[in-house]
Short mmCIF file of C-alpha atoms (C1' of nucleotides) and ligand atoms in Angstrom, two decimals:
data_model
loop_
_atom_site.label_atom_id
_atom_site.label_comp_id
_atom_site.label_asym_id
_atom_site.label_seq_id
_atom_site.Cartn_x
_atom_site.Cartn_y
_atom_site.Cartn_z
CA MET A 175 -0.41 -1.57 4.66
CA TYR A 176 -0.59 1.94 3.29
CA ILE A 177 -3.53 3.75 4.87
CA GLY A 178 -5.50 5.26 2.00
CA THR A 179 -8.73 7.18 1.91
CA LYS A 180 -10.70 4.16 3.08
CA GLY A 181 -9.00 4.11 6.45
CA ASP A 182 -8.72 7.84 6.82
CA TYR A 183 -12.30 8.65 5.83
CA GLY A 184 -13.71 5.73 7.75
CA ILE A 185 -12.01 6.71 10.98
CA ARG A 186 -13.02 10.33 10.52
CA ALA A 187 -16.61 9.18 10.10
CA LEU A 188 -16.40 7.20 13.35
CA ILE A 189 -14.93 10.20 15.15
CA ASP A 190 -17.76 12.30 13.77
CA LEU A 191 -20.29 9.85 15.17
CA ALA A 192 -18.50 9.84 18.52
CA MET A 193 -18.57 13.63 18.67
CA TYR A 194 -22.04 14.46 17.42
CA GLY A 195 -23.92 11.22 17.90
CA GLY A 196 -25.10 11.73 21.45
CA ALA A 197 -28.72 12.42 20.53
CA GLY A 198 -30.03 10.14 17.83
CA PRO A 199 -28.69 9.08 14.46
CA ILE A 200 -26.50 11.21 12.22
CA GLN A 201 -27.12 11.24 8.50
CA ARG A 202 -24.50 10.33 6.02
CA ALA A 203 -24.89 13.70 4.28
CA GLU A 204 -24.05 15.48 7.50
CA ILE A 205 -20.92 13.38 8.08
CA ALA A 206 -19.86 13.83 4.49
CA ARG A 207 -20.19 17.61 4.71
CA ARG A 208 -18.37 17.96 8.01
CA GLN A 209 -15.56 15.60 7.11
CA HIS A 210 -15.25 16.44 3.40
CA ILE A 211 -15.92 12.94 2.14
CA PRO A 212 -17.74 12.14 -1.12
CA GLU A 213 -21.18 11.02 -0.05
CA ALA A 214 -21.48 8.03 -2.36
CA TYR A 215 -18.09 6.75 -1.27
CA LEU A 216 -18.91 7.15 2.40
CA ASP A 217 -21.76 4.69 1.86
CA HIS A 218 -19.37 1.85 1.29
CA LEU A 219 -17.28 2.67 4.31
CA LEU A 220 -20.32 2.90 6.56
CA ALA A 221 -21.53 -0.41 5.15
CA GLN A 222 -18.28 -2.10 6.14
CA LEU A 223 -18.40 -0.59 9.60
CA ARG A 224 -21.98 -1.73 9.98
CA ARG A 225 -21.26 -5.27 8.89
CA ALA A 226 -18.40 -5.39 11.40
CA GLY A 227 -20.71 -4.27 14.19
CA PHE A 228 -19.25 -0.84 14.88
CA ILE A 229 -22.36 1.12 13.97
CA GLN A 230 -26.04 0.61 13.38
CA SER A 231 -28.08 2.41 10.77
CA THR A 232 -31.76 3.27 10.47
CA ARG A 233 -33.59 4.23 7.29
CA GLY A 234 -36.31 6.66 6.57
CA PRO A 235 -36.77 10.27 7.62
CA GLY A 236 -34.84 11.05 10.77
CA GLY A 237 -32.70 7.99 10.18
CA GLY A 238 -28.94 7.79 10.05
CA HIS A 239 -26.02 6.11 11.76
CA GLN A 240 -24.83 5.75 15.32
CA LEU A 241 -22.16 3.93 17.28
CA ASN A 242 -23.11 0.55 18.65
CA ARG A 243 -20.73 0.69 21.60
CA PRO A 244 -19.24 3.46 23.75
CA ALA A 245 -16.45 5.30 21.95
CA ALA A 246 -14.05 4.38 24.74
CA GLU A 247 -14.47 0.72 23.87
CA ILE A 248 -13.56 0.96 20.20
CA CYS A 249 -9.85 0.73 19.42
CA LEU A 250 -8.20 2.19 16.38
CA LEU A 251 -6.53 -1.10 15.43
CA HIS A 252 -9.74 -3.04 15.02
CA ALA A 253 -11.48 -0.21 13.18
CA LEU A 254 -8.61 0.29 10.73
CA GLU A 255 -8.27 -3.42 10.07
CA THR A 256 -11.96 -3.51 9.27
CA LEU A 257 -11.62 -0.70 6.77
CA GLU A 258 -8.28 -1.50 5.18
CA GLY A 259 -7.75 -5.20 5.68
CA SER A 260 -4.51 -6.49 7.15
CA LEU A 261 -2.07 -3.76 8.14
CA ALA A 262 0.97 -6.01 7.73
CA PRO A 263 3.84 -4.10 6.13
CA MET A 264 4.91 -7.06 4.04
CA PRO A 265 3.17 -10.12 2.63
CA CYS A 266 5.13 -12.62 4.71
CA LEU A 267 3.68 -11.11 7.91
CA GLU A 268 0.07 -11.51 6.86
CA ASP A 269 -1.87 -13.22 9.61
CA HIS A 270 -1.71 -16.88 8.83
CA ASP A 271 -0.25 -17.78 12.20
CA ASP A 272 -0.30 -21.44 11.34
CA GLY A 273 3.16 -21.81 12.79
CA GLU A 274 4.67 -21.90 9.34
CA SER A 275 8.12 -20.48 9.86
CA ASP A 276 9.40 -21.38 6.43
CA SER A 277 10.69 -18.89 3.89
CA VAL A 278 11.86 -16.50 6.59
CA CYS A 279 14.34 -14.17 5.03
CA ALA A 280 16.91 -12.15 6.92
CA GLN A 281 14.99 -8.92 7.38
CA GLN A 282 11.73 -10.46 8.55
CA TRP A 283 12.47 -10.09 12.27
CA VAL A 284 12.87 -6.29 12.00
CA TRP A 285 9.54 -5.99 10.33
CA ARG A 286 7.86 -8.30 12.78
CA GLU A 287 9.05 -6.07 15.60
CA ILE A 288 7.84 -2.97 13.81
CA TYR A 289 4.49 -4.60 13.09
CA ASP A 290 4.00 -5.74 16.69
CA ASP A 291 4.87 -2.30 17.99
CA MET A 292 2.49 -0.69 15.54
CA ARG A 293 -0.38 -2.93 16.50
CA ALA A 294 0.22 -2.30 20.19
CA ARG A 295 0.13 1.46 19.67
CA LEU A 296 -3.01 1.32 17.57
CA GLN A 297 -4.73 -0.96 20.05
CA ALA A 298 -4.04 1.49 22.86
CA VAL A 299 -5.89 4.33 21.13
CA THR A 300 -9.67 4.50 21.44
CA LEU A 301 -12.27 6.42 19.50
CA ALA A 302 -12.87 8.48 22.62
CA ASP A 303 -9.21 9.56 22.62
CA LEU A 304 -9.43 10.57 18.99
CA ALA A 305 -12.69 12.43 19.49
CA ALA A 306 -11.17 14.36 22.41
CA ARG A 307 -8.21 15.29 20.28
CA GLU A 308 -10.42 16.43 17.45
CA GLN A 309 -12.53 18.48 19.86
CA GLU A 310 -9.37 20.16 21.09
CA ARG A 311 -8.15 20.78 17.57
CA LEU A 312 -11.40 22.44 16.56
CA ARG A 313 -11.38 24.57 19.72
CA ALA A 314 -7.82 25.72 19.06
CA LEU A 315 -8.70 26.49 15.47
CA ALA A 316 -11.74 28.53 16.51
CA THR A 317 -9.89 30.65 19.07
CA SER A 318 -7.02 31.27 16.67
CA TYR A 319 -9.51 32.67 14.19
CA SER A 320 -11.39 34.74 16.74
CA ILE A 321 -8.32 36.62 17.98
CA MET B 96 4.42 1.86 2.48
CA TYR B 97 3.81 -1.80 1.79
CA ILE B 98 7.14 -3.54 1.14
CA GLY B 99 6.68 -5.46 -2.07
CA THR B 100 9.07 -7.53 -4.13
CA LYS B 101 11.17 -4.50 -5.00
CA GLY B 102 12.22 -3.95 -1.40
CA ASP B 103 12.45 -7.58 -0.50
CA TYR B 104 14.43 -8.69 -3.56
CA GLY B 105 16.61 -5.60 -3.48
CA ILE B 106 17.64 -6.12 0.13
CA ARG B 107 18.23 -9.79 -0.46
CA ALA B 108 20.50 -8.87 -3.35
CA LEU B 109 22.47 -6.52 -1.11
CA ILE B 110 22.78 -9.21 1.56
CA ASP B 111 24.00 -11.58 -1.11
CA LEU B 112 26.68 -9.10 -2.12
CA ALA B 113 27.65 -8.60 1.51
CA MET B 114 28.00 -12.33 2.03
CA TYR B 115 29.71 -13.47 -1.13
CA GLY B 116 31.24 -10.27 -2.45
CA GLY B 117 34.56 -10.41 -0.65
CA ALA B 118 36.60 -11.38 -3.67
CA GLY B 119 35.61 -9.49 -6.80
CA PRO B 120 32.27 -8.79 -8.47
CA ILE B 121 29.26 -11.08 -8.32
CA GLN B 122 27.19 -11.60 -11.43
CA ARG B 123 23.52 -10.90 -11.55
CA ALA B 124 22.80 -14.47 -12.66
CA GLU B 125 24.46 -15.79 -9.55
CA ILE B 126 22.48 -13.49 -7.25
CA ALA B 127 19.26 -14.32 -9.06
CA ARG B 128 19.85 -18.04 -8.68
CA ARG B 129 20.80 -17.93 -5.01
CA GLN B 130 17.99 -15.55 -4.02
CA HIS B 131 15.29 -16.83 -6.37
CA ILE B 132 14.76 -13.54 -8.17
CA PRO B 133 13.84 -13.23 -11.87
CA GLU B 134 17.03 -12.13 -13.58
CA ALA B 135 15.52 -9.50 -15.81
CA TYR B 136 13.72 -7.94 -12.86
CA LEU B 137 16.83 -7.91 -10.71
CA ASP B 138 18.42 -5.71 -13.35
CA HIS B 139 16.15 -2.83 -12.49
CA LEU B 140 16.72 -3.16 -8.79
CA LEU B 141 20.49 -3.25 -9.21
CA ALA B 142 20.24 -0.20 -11.47
CA GLN B 143 18.46 1.75 -8.72
CA LEU B 144 20.98 0.67 -6.12
CA ARG B 145 23.81 1.67 -8.41
CA ARG B 146 22.36 5.10 -9.13
CA ALA B 147 21.97 5.64 -5.40
CA GLY B 148 25.62 4.77 -4.82
CA PHE B 149 25.20 1.51 -2.92
CA ILE B 150 26.94 -0.67 -5.47
CA GLN B 151 29.20 -0.42 -8.47
CA SER B 152 29.02 -2.61 -11.52
CA THR B 153 31.54 -3.65 -14.13
CA ARG B 154 30.78 -5.09 -17.56
CA GLY B 155 32.39 -7.71 -19.64
CA PRO B 156 33.63 -11.16 -18.76
CA GLY B 157 34.40 -11.47 -15.07
CA GLY B 158 32.25 -8.42 -14.41
CA GLY B 159 29.41 -8.08 -11.97
CA HIS B 160 28.35 -6.06 -8.95
CA GLN B 161 29.90 -5.22 -5.61
CA LEU B 162 29.19 -3.05 -2.62
CA ASN B 163 30.64 0.43 -2.67
CA ARG B 164 30.93 0.74 1.10
CA PRO B 165 31.46 -1.66 4.01
CA ALA B 166 28.27 -3.59 4.82
CA ALA B 167 28.38 -2.22 8.37
CA GLU B 168 27.90 1.30 7.00
CA ILE B 169 24.76 0.65 5.01
CA CYS B 170 21.52 0.95 6.95
CA LEU B 171 18.30 -0.79 6.06
CA LEU B 172 16.28 2.42 6.12
CA HIS B 173 18.25 4.14 3.40
CA ALA B 174 18.39 1.04 1.23
CA LEU B 175 14.67 0.38 1.49
CA GLU B 176 13.79 3.99 0.78
CA THR B 177 15.93 3.82 -2.32
CA LEU B 178 14.11 0.74 -3.54
CA GLU B 179 10.55 1.49 -2.50
CA GLY B 180 10.32 5.27 -2.25
CA SER B 181 8.91 6.85 0.88
CA LEU B 182 7.94 4.39 3.59
CA ALA B 183 5.34 6.72 5.10
CA PRO B 184 2.25 4.76 6.15
CA MET B 185 -0.12 7.50 5.01
CA PRO B 186 0.06 10.27 2.44
CA CYS B 187 -0.08 13.10 4.96
CA LEU B 188 3.23 11.92 6.46
CA GLU B 189 5.13 12.01 3.19
CA ASP B 190 8.33 13.94 3.63
CA HIS B 191 7.50 17.47 2.70
CA ASP B 192 8.66 18.84 6.03
CA ASP B 193 7.98 22.35 4.89
CA GLY B 194 6.38 23.13 8.21
CA GLU B 195 2.93 22.80 6.71
CA SER B 196 0.83 21.65 9.62
CA ASP B 197 -2.50 22.17 7.92
CA SER B 198 -5.04 19.45 7.36
CA VAL B 199 -3.92 17.50 10.42
CA CYS B 200 -6.67 15.11 11.29
CA ALA B 201 -7.14 13.45 14.65
CA GLN B 202 -5.25 10.23 14.07
CA GLN B 203 -2.16 11.74 12.49
CA TRP B 204 -0.15 11.84 15.72
CA VAL B 205 -0.44 8.08 16.26
CA TRP B 206 0.88 7.43 12.82
CA ARG B 207 3.66 9.94 13.17
CA GLU B 208 4.81 8.11 16.30
CA ILE B 209 4.62 4.77 14.54
CA TYR B 210 6.50 6.12 11.55
CA ASP B 211 9.25 7.68 13.67
CA ASP B 212 9.67 4.47 15.61
CA MET B 213 9.81 2.47 12.41
CA ARG B 214 12.46 4.67 10.87
CA ALA B 215 14.55 4.52 14.02
CA ARG B 216 14.46 0.73 14.04
CA LEU B 217 15.31 0.45 10.37
CA GLN B 218 18.14 2.93 10.69
CA ALA B 219 19.68 0.87 13.50
CA VAL B 220 19.98 -2.23 11.33
CA THR B 221 22.95 -2.53 8.98
CA LEU B 222 23.61 -4.80 6.05
CA ALA B 223 26.29 -6.48 8.14
CA ASP B 224 23.67 -7.39 10.77
CA LEU B 225 21.41 -8.85 8.12
CA ALA B 226 24.22 -10.78 6.49
CA ALA B 227 25.19 -12.26 9.86
CA ARG B 228 21.63 -13.32 10.47
CA GLU B 229 21.36 -14.89 7.06
CA GLN B 230 24.63 -16.71 7.61
CA GLU B 231 23.28 -18.10 10.86
CA ARG B 232 20.01 -19.08 9.24
CA LEU B 233 21.77 -21.02 6.49
CA ARG B 234 24.00 -22.73 9.04
CA ALA B 235 21.01 -23.80 11.13
CA LEU B 236 19.24 -25.05 8.04
CA ALA B 237 22.27 -27.07 6.96
CA THR B 238 22.76 -28.75 10.31
CA SER B 239 19.07 -29.57 10.59
CA TYR B 240 19.28 -31.38 7.28
CA SER B 241 22.48 -33.19 8.08
CA ILE B 242 21.18 -34.76 11.30
"C1'" DG C 238 36.17 -9.97 -33.39
"C1'" DT C 239 33.74 -12.63 -30.43
"C1'" DA C 240 31.86 -13.92 -26.18
"C1'" DT C 241 30.46 -12.07 -21.90
"C1'" DT C 242 28.17 -9.11 -18.87
"C1'" DC C 243 25.85 -5.10 -17.63
"C1'" DT C 244 22.33 -0.88 -19.16
"C1'" DT C 245 18.33 1.10 -20.65
"C1'" DG C 246 13.93 2.02 -22.12
"C1'" DA C 247 9.63 0.29 -23.97
"C1'" DC C 248 6.05 -2.68 -23.21
"C1'" DT C 249 2.40 -5.62 -20.77
"C1'" DA C 250 -0.95 -8.09 -17.70
"C1'" DA C 251 -3.09 -8.09 -13.52
"C1'" DG C 252 -4.52 -5.97 -9.48
"C1'" DT C 253 -5.77 -1.99 -6.47
"C1'" DT C 254 -7.79 2.49 -5.38
"C1'" DA C 255 -11.01 5.89 -5.32
"C1'" DG C 256 -14.56 6.71 -6.62
"C1'" DT C 257 -19.63 7.12 -9.45
"C1'" DC C 258 -24.29 5.54 -10.59
"C1'" DG C 259 -28.74 3.64 -10.36
"C1'" DA C 260 -32.25 0.59 -8.80
"C1'" DG C 261 -34.35 -0.70 -4.69
"C1'" DA C 262 -35.80 -1.32 0.28
"C1'" DA C 263 -37.31 0.50 4.77
"C1'" DT C 264 -39.41 4.03 7.40
"C1'" DT C 265 -42.14 8.17 8.63
"C1'" DG C 266 -45.95 11.16 8.37
"C1'" DC C 267 -50.18 12.32 6.18
"C1'" DG D 107 -52.14 4.09 0.22
"C1'" DC D 108 -48.83 7.87 -1.15
"C1'" DA D 109 -44.91 10.61 -1.04
"C1'" DA D 110 -40.70 11.99 0.84
"C1'" DT D 111 -36.63 10.63 3.10
"C1'" DT D 112 -32.76 7.95 4.05
"C1'" DC D 113 -30.07 3.98 3.86
"C1'" DT D 114 -28.36 -0.45 0.90
"C1'" DC D 115 -26.22 -2.92 -2.52
"C1'" DG D 116 -24.04 -4.31 -6.61
"C1'" DA D 117 -22.22 -2.96 -11.08
"C1'" DC D 118 -19.24 -0.11 -13.37
"C1'" DT D 119 -15.11 3.00 -14.42
"C1'" DA D 120 -10.62 5.62 -14.83
"C1'" DA D 121 -6.20 6.07 -13.21
"C1'" DC D 122 -2.44 4.15 -11.05
"C1'" DT D 123 0.84 0.66 -9.32
"C1'" DT D 124 3.17 -3.72 -9.34
"C1'" DA D 125 5.76 -7.26 -11.11
"C1'" DG D 126 7.50 -8.46 -14.44
"C1'" DT D 127 9.33 -9.40 -19.80
"C1'" DC D 128 11.92 -8.23 -23.90
"C1'" DA D 129 15.11 -6.46 -27.11
"C1'" DA D 130 18.61 -3.35 -28.63
"C1'" DG D 131 22.90 -1.60 -27.23
"C1'" DA D 132 27.38 -0.47 -24.71
"C1'" DA D 133 31.60 -1.84 -22.36
"C1'" DT D 134 35.14 -5.09 -21.47
"C1'" DA D 135 38.28 -9.24 -21.77
"C1'" DC D 136 40.66 -12.37 -24.48
S1 LIG E 65 10.09 -12.34 2.58
FE1 LIG E 65 9.36 -11.21 4.33
S2 LIG E 65 11.20 -10.21 4.96
FE2 LIG E 65 11.87 -11.18 3.11
S1 LIG E 66 -5.10 12.81 6.81
FE1 LIG E 66 -3.34 11.84 7.70
S2 LIG E 66 -4.21 11.04 9.54
FE2 LIG E 66 -6.02 11.82 8.57
#
DNA sequence: GTATTCTTGACTAAGTTAGTCGAGAATTGC
DNA sequence: GCAATTCTCGACTAACTTAGTCAAGAATAC
């Protein structure tokens, strides 16, 4: 369940859309520049987000990407699972909840607790929260430079 | 921080030693058979555990491996970190606590909370706890078969 | 000295990650 | 219709990690 560049870049792209996407679509080049993501790589991440219904994209001049739903209604858990696949910390916790309780080894319960807790925390965080935090971070950065 | 076979097998080997290691060393072949671990692979895991001071090994006939400390004094966190390396769920949380707070992106705080919580839970679990659980599991399994 | 058991390092196959590249499709404006 | 813009998609790659295997060797017991 290691979060690699897929998850990190992808979420940063969504935050970017939440912050700057109020008026019309944002182009991938703009996101890539602001968030320091290789443009060609960002393509794939946006494609996954589009297929999962998080964003919609329009082609042609003036085109770009925008969120499909309000940022407050997108949770971090769902977005990350879209980008990275299952976040389970070990194979035996992968979501095949078919009631199969076989092959449980002694440490599984600890990890199930950790996993449940993790999912709950991630589900409680929305894109709007993250965008607000990023806004604040940028503001703090700007004032610290301007002193 | 995905826990692969290294962490899973390694912990199972430690539990095995905690359960059966009361009277003298246990041989790797015995552990491998009971825990369904490839013998040659188990070698490497035992070597890591030995170098980290969890177990000691003796060669020759009647030799084998045994815990260096009481099972109640070995926590799951330390053992897993020995076997798997850092358990950080993303690269920016890797333990270089050199006060560098640069390049914090918006979602880092969520993950730091999750990571801290995870470490706390893992630190609270000892090998003795796991061995007790395994004991109980085997007992339950045995009675369910003997009905 | 021989059988036993651990120790170590080299090697491998398969899978994953983090990308790059190029051809093509849709749209806008003229 | 043409040209410019922007997204779309699949193929390809290099580097790395994982999960092992294997063989030579060292220590010990008898
Ligand atoms: S197999 Fe999942 S905890 Fe051991
Ligand atoms: S770089 Fe660690 S959370 Fe974005």
